[in-house]
PDB file of C-alpha atoms in Angstrom:
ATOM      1  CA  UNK A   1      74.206 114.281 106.535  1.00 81.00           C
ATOM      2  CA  UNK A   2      77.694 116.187 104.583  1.00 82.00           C
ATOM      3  CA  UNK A   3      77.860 118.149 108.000  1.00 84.00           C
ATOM      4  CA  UNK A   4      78.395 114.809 109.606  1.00 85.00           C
ATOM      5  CA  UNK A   5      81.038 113.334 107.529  1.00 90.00           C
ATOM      6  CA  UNK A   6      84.510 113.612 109.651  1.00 92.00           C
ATOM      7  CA  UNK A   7      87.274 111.664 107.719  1.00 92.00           C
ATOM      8  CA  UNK A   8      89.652 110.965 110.284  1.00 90.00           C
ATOM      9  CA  UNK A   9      93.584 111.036 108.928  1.00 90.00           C
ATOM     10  CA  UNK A  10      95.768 111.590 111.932  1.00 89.00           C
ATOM     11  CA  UNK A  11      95.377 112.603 114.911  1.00 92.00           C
ATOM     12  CA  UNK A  12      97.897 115.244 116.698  1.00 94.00           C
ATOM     13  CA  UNK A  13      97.966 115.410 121.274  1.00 93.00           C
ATOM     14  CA  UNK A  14     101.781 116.852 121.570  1.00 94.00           C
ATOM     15  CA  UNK A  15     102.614 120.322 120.800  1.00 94.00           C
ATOM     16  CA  UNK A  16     105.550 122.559 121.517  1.00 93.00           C
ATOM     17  CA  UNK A  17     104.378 125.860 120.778  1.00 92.00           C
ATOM     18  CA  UNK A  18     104.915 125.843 117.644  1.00 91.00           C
ATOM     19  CA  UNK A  19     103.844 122.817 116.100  1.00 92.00           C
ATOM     20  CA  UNK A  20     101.691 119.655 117.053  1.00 95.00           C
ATOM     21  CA  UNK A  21     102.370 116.055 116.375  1.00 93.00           C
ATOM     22  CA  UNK A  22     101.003 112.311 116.958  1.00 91.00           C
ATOM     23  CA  UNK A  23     102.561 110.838 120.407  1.00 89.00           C
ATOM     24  CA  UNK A  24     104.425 107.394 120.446  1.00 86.00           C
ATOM     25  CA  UNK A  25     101.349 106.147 122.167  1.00 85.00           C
ATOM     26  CA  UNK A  26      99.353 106.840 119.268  1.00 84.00           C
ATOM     27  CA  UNK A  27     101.456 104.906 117.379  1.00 81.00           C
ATOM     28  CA  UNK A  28     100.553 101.740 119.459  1.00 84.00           C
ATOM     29  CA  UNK A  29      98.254  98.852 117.671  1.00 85.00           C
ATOM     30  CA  UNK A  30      94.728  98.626 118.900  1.00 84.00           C
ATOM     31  CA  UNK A  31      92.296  95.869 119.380  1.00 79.00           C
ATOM     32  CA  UNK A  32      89.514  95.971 116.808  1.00 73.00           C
ATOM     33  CA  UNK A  33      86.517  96.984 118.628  1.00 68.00           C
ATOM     34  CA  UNK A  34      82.973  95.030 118.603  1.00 66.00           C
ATOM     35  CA  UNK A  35      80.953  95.531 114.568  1.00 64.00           C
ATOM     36  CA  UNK A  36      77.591  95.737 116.228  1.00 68.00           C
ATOM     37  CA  UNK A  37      75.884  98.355 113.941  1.00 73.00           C
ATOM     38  CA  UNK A  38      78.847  97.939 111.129  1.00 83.00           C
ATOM     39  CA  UNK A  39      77.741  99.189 107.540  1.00 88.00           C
ATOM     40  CA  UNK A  40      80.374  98.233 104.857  1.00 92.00           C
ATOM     41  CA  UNK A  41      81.437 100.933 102.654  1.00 93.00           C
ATOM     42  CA  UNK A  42      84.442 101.494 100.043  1.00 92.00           C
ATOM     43  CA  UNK A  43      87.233 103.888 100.060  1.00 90.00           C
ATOM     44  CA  UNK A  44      89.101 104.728  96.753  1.00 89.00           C
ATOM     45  CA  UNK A  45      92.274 106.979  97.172  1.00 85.00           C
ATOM     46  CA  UNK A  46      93.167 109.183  94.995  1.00 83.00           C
ATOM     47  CA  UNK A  47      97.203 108.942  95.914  1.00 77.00           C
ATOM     48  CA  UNK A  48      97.654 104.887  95.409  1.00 70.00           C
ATOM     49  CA  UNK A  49     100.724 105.156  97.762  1.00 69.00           C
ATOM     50  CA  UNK A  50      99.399 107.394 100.650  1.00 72.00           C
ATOM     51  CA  UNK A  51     100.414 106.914 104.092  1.00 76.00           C
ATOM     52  CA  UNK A  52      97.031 107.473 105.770  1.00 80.00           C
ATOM     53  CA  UNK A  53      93.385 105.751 104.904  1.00 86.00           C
ATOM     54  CA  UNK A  54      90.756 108.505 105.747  1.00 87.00           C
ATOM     55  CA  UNK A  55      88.373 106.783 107.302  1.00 88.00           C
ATOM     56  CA  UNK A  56      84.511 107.442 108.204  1.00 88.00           C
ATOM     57  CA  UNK A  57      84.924 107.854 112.125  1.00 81.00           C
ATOM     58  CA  UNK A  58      84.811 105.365 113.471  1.00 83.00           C
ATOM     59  CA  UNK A  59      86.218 102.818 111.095  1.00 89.00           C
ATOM     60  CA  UNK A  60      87.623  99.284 110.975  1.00 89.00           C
ATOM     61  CA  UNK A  61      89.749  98.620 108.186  1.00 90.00           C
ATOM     62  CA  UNK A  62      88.849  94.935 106.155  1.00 90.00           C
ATOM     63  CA  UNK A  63      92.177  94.614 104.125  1.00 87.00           C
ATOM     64  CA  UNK A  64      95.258  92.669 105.747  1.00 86.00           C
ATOM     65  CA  UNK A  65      97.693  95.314 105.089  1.00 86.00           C
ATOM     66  CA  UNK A  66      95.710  97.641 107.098  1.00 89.00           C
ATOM     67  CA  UNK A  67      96.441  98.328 110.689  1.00 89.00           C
ATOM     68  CA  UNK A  68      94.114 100.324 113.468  1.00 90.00           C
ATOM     69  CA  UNK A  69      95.795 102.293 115.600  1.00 88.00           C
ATOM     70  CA  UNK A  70      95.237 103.702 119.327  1.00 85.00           C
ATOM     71  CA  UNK A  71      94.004 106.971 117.937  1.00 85.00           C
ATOM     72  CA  UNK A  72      91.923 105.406 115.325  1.00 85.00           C
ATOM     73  CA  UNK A  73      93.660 106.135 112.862  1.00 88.00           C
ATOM     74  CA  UNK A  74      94.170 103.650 109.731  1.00 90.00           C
ATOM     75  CA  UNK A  75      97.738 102.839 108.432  1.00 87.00           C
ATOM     76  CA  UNK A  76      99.280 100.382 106.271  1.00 85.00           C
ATOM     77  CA  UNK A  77     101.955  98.168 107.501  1.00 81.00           C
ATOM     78  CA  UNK A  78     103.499  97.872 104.203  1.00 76.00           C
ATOM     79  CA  UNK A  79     103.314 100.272 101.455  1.00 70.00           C
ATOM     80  CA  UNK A  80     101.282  98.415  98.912  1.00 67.00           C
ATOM     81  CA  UNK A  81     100.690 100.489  95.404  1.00 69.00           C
ATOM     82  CA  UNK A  82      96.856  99.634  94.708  1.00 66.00           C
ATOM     83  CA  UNK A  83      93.963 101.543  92.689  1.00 75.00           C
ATOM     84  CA  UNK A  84      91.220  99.233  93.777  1.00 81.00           C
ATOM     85  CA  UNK A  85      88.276 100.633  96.762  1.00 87.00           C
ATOM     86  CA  UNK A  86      89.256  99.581  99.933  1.00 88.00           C
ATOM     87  CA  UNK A  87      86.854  97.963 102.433  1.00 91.00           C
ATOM     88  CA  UNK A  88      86.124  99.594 105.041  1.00 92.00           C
ATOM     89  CA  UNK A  89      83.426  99.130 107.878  1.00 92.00           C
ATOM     90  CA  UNK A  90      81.747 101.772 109.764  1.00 90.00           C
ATOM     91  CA  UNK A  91      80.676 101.867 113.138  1.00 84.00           C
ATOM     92  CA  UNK A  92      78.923 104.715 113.824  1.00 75.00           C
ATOM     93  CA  UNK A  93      78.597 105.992 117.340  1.00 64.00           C
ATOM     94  CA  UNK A  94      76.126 106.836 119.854  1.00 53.00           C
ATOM     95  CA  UNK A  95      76.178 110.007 121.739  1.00 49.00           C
ATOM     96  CA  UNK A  96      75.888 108.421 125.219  1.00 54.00           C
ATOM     97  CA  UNK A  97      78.525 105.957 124.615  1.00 61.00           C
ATOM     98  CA  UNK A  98      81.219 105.883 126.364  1.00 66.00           C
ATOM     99  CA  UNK A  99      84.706 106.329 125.167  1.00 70.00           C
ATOM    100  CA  UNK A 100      87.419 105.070 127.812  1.00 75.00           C
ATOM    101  CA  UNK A 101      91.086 106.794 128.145  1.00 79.00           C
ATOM    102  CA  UNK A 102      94.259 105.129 129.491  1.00 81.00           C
ATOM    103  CA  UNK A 103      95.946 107.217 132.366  1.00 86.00           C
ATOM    104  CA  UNK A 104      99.068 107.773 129.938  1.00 84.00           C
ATOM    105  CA  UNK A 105      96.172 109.428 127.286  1.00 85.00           C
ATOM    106  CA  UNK A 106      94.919 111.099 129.562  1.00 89.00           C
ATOM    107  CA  UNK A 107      98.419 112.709 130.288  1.00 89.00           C
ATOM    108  CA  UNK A 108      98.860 113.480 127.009  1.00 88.00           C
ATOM    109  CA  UNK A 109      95.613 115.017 126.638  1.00 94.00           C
ATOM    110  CA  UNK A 110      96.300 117.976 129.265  1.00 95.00           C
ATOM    111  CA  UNK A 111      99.357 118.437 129.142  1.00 95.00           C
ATOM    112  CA  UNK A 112     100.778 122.011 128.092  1.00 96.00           C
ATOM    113  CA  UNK A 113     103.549 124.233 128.639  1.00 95.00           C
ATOM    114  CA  UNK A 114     102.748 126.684 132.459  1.00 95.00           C
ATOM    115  CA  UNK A 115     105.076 129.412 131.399  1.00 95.00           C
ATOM    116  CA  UNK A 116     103.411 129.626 127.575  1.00 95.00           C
ATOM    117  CA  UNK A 117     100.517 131.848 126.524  1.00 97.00           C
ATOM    118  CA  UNK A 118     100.000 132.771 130.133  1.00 97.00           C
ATOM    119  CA  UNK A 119      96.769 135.490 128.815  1.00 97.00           C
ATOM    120  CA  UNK A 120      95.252 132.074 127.215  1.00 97.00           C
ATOM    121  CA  UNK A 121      95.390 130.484 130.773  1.00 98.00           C
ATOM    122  CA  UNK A 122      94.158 132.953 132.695  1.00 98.00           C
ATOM    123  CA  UNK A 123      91.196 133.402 129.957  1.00 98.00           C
ATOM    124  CA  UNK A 124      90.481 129.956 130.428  1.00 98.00           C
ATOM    125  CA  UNK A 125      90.174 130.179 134.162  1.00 97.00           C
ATOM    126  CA  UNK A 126      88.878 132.741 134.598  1.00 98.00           C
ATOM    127  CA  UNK A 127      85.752 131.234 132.458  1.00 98.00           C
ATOM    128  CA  UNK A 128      85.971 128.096 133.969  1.00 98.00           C
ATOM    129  CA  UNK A 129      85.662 129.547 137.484  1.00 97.00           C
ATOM    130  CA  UNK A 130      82.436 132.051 135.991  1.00 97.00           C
ATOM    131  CA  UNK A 131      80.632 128.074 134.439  1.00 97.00           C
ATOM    132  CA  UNK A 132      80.873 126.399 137.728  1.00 96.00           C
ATOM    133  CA  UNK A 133      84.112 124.811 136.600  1.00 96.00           C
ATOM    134  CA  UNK A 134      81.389 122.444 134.741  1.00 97.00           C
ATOM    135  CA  UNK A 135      83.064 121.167 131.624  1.00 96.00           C
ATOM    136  CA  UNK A 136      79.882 121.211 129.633  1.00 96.00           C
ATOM    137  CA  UNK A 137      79.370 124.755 130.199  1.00 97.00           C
ATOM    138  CA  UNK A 138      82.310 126.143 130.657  1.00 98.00           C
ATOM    139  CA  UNK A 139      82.879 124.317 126.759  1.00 98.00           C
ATOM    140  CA  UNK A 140      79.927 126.502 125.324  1.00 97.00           C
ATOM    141  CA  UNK A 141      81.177 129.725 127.220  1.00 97.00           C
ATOM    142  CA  UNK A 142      84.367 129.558 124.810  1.00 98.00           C
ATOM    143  CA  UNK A 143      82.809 128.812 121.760  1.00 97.00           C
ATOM    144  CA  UNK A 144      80.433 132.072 122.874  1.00 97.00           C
ATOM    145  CA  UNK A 145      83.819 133.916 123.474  1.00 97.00           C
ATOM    146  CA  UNK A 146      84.929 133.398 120.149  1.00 97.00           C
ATOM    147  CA  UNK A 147      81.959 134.247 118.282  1.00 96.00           C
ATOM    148  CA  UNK A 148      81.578 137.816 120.497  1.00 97.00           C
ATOM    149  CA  UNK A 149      85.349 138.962 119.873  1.00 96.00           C
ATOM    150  CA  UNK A 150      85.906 139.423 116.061  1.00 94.00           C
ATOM    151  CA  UNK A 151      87.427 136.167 114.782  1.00 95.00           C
ATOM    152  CA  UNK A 152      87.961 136.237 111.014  1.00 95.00           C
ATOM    153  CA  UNK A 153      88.307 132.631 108.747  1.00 94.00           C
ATOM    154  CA  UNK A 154      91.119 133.525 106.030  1.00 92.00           C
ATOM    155  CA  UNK A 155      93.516 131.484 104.136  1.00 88.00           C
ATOM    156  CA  UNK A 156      95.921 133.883 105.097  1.00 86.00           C
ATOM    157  CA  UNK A 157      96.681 134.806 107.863  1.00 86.00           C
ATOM    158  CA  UNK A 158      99.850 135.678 108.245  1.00 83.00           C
ATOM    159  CA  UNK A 159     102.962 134.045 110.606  1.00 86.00           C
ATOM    160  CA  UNK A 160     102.380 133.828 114.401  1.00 84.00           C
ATOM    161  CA  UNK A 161     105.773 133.881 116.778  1.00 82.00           C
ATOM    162  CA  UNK A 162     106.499 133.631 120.215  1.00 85.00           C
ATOM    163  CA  UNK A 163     103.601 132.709 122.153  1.00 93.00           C
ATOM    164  CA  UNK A 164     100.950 131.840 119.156  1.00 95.00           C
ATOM    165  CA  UNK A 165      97.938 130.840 120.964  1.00 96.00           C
ATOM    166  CA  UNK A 166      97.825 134.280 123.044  1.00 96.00           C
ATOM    167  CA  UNK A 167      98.628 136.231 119.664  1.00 94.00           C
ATOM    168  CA  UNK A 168      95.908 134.466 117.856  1.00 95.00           C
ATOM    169  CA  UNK A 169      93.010 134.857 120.592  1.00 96.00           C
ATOM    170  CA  UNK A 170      94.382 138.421 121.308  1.00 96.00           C
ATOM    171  CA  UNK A 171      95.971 139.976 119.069  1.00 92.00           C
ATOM    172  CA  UNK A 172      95.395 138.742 114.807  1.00 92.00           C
ATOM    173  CA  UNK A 173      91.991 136.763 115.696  1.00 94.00           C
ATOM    174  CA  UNK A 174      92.752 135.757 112.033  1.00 94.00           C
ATOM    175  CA  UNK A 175      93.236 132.096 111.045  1.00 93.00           C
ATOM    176  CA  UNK A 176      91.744 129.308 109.231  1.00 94.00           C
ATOM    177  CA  UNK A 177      90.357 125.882 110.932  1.00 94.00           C
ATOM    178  CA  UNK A 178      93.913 124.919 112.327  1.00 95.00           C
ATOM    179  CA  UNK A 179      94.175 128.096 114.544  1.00 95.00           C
ATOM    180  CA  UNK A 180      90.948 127.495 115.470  1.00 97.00           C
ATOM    181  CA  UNK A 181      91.814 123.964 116.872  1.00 97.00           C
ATOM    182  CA  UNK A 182      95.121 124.382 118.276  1.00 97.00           C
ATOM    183  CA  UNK A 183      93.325 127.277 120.377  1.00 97.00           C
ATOM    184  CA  UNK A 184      90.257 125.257 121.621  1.00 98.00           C
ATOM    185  CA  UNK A 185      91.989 122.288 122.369  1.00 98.00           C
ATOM    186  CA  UNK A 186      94.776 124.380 124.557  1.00 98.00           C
ATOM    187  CA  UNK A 187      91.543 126.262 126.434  1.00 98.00           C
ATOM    188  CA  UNK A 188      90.354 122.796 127.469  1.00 98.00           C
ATOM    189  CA  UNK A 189      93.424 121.542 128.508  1.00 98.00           C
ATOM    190  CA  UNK A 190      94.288 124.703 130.803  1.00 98.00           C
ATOM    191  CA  UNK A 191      90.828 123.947 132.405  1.00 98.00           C
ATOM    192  CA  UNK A 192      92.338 120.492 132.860  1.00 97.00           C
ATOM    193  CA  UNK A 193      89.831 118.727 129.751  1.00 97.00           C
ATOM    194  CA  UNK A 194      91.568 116.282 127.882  1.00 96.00           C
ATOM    195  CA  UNK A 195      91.449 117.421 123.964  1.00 97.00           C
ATOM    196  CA  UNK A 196      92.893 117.139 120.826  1.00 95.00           C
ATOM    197  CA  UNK A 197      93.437 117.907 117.308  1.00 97.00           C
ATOM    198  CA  UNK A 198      92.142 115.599 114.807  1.00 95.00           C
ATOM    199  CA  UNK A 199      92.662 116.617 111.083  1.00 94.00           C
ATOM    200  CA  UNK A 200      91.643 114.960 107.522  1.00 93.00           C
ATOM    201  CA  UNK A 201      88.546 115.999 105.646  1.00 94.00           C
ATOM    202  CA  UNK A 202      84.964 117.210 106.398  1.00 94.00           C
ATOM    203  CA  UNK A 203      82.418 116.613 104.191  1.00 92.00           C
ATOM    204  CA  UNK A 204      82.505 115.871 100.659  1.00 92.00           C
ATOM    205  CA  UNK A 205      79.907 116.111  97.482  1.00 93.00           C
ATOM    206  CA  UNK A 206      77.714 113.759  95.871  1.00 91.00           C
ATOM    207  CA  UNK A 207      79.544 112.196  93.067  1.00 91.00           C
ATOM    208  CA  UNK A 208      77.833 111.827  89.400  1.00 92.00           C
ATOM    209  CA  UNK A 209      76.706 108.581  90.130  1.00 90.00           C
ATOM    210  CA  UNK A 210      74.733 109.522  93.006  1.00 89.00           C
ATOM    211  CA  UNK A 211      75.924 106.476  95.365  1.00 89.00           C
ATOM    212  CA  UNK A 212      78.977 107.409  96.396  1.00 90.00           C
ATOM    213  CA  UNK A 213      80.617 110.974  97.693  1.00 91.00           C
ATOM    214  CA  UNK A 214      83.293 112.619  96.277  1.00 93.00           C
ATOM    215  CA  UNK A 215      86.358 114.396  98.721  1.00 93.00           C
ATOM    216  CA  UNK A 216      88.666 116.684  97.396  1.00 92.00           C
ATOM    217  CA  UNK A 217      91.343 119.018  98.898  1.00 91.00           C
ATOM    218  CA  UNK A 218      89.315 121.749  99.379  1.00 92.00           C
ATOM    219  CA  UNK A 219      87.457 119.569 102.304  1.00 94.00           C
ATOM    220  CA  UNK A 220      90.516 119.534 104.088  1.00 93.00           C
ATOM    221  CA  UNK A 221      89.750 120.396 107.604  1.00 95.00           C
ATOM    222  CA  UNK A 222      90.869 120.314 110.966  1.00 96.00           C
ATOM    223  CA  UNK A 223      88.595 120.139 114.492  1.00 96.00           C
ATOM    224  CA  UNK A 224      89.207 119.434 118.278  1.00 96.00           C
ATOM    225  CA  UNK A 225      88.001 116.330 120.071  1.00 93.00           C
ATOM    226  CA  UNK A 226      87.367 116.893 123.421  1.00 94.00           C
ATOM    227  CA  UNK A 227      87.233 113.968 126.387  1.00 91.00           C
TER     228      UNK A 227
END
């Protein structure tokens, strides 16, 4: 279903306060995992020279110049100017299934700053203590939070400073789906869940042909992925 289509482009566990980026470890080759329920599908760029495949999660690349990464994100080793689809395989995933993390992604996955945002951390204890400190629950007690407390999606915004997660849930409650991330993910990780950003494009239209689905700029998106 379009609600289900997550094209995966990078994937961002680091941030400073100010802006989030992809760790070294991300940047780490990664085994191909088993094709057990693999459906084949093509991927046709628009930008012949871009640096990132956007790839069905989860996906294994089929072209040689294509490497998989720890973060499953798709690369190319070599920049390789091409206007033909690229094959792609999908894997789909199971809810049940079990994803492992290394100890060092783990690390980077709830790590944050003690002396940053300090209204977002107590927030975030303060609900985890009320759900039992039961990550399942205490997850669906933020995304009630937000939804009872005036959040607005705009394209603009305007600039956060200082300490940008605790003006955002406190103060503007304005943003669009990056604000929205950045936030979530930095709840979990003050409750000590490993999360992330993930960003690329949600969604897409049915193309004229009817086989294939079109994604344009406008579907750019970003979410949180939480461990």
């Amino acid at each position: 279903s379009r609600q289900s289509l997550y094209w995966r482009a990078l994937v961002l566990d680091e941030y400073d306060g100010a802006t989030w980026t992809s760790s070294f470890f991300n940047q780490q080759i990664k085994m191909e995992p088993a094709r057990q329920r693999a459906v084949k599908y093509q991927y046709l760029p628009a930008d012949e020279q871009s640096n990132w495949i956007m790839g069905l999660e989860y996906s294994i690349p089929q072209e040689r110049y294509l490497q998989l990464y720890q973060d499953n994100s798709i690369r190319p080793s070599k920049l390789i100017k091409r206007n033909q689809p690229i094959q792609m395989l999908w894997l789909g995933r199971s809810a049940d299934e079990a994803i492992p993390l290394s100890p060092r992604q783990l690390e980077f996955n709830i790590k944050f700053d003690k002396d940053r945002d300090l209204k977002s951390q107590q927030l975030a204890y303060e609900l985890f203590e009320k759900n039992q400190k039961q990550p399942e629950k205490y997850i669906q007690s933020v995304l009630s939070w937000y939804r009872k407390n005036g959040f607005v999606y705009t394209l603009t915004p305007g600039t956060l400073g200082g300490d940008r997660i605790d003006q955002f849930l406190f103060s503007s409650r304005k943003g669009f789906c990056e604000h929205y991330a950045s936030s979530f993910v930095m709840l979990m990780r003050y409750a000590g869940i490993p999360a992330r950003v993930v960003t690329g494009y949600q969604g897409g239209q049915l193309a004229p042909d009817g086989q294939s689905w079109e994604v344009r700029q406008l579907d750019a998106h970003a979410w949180s992925e939480v461990y």
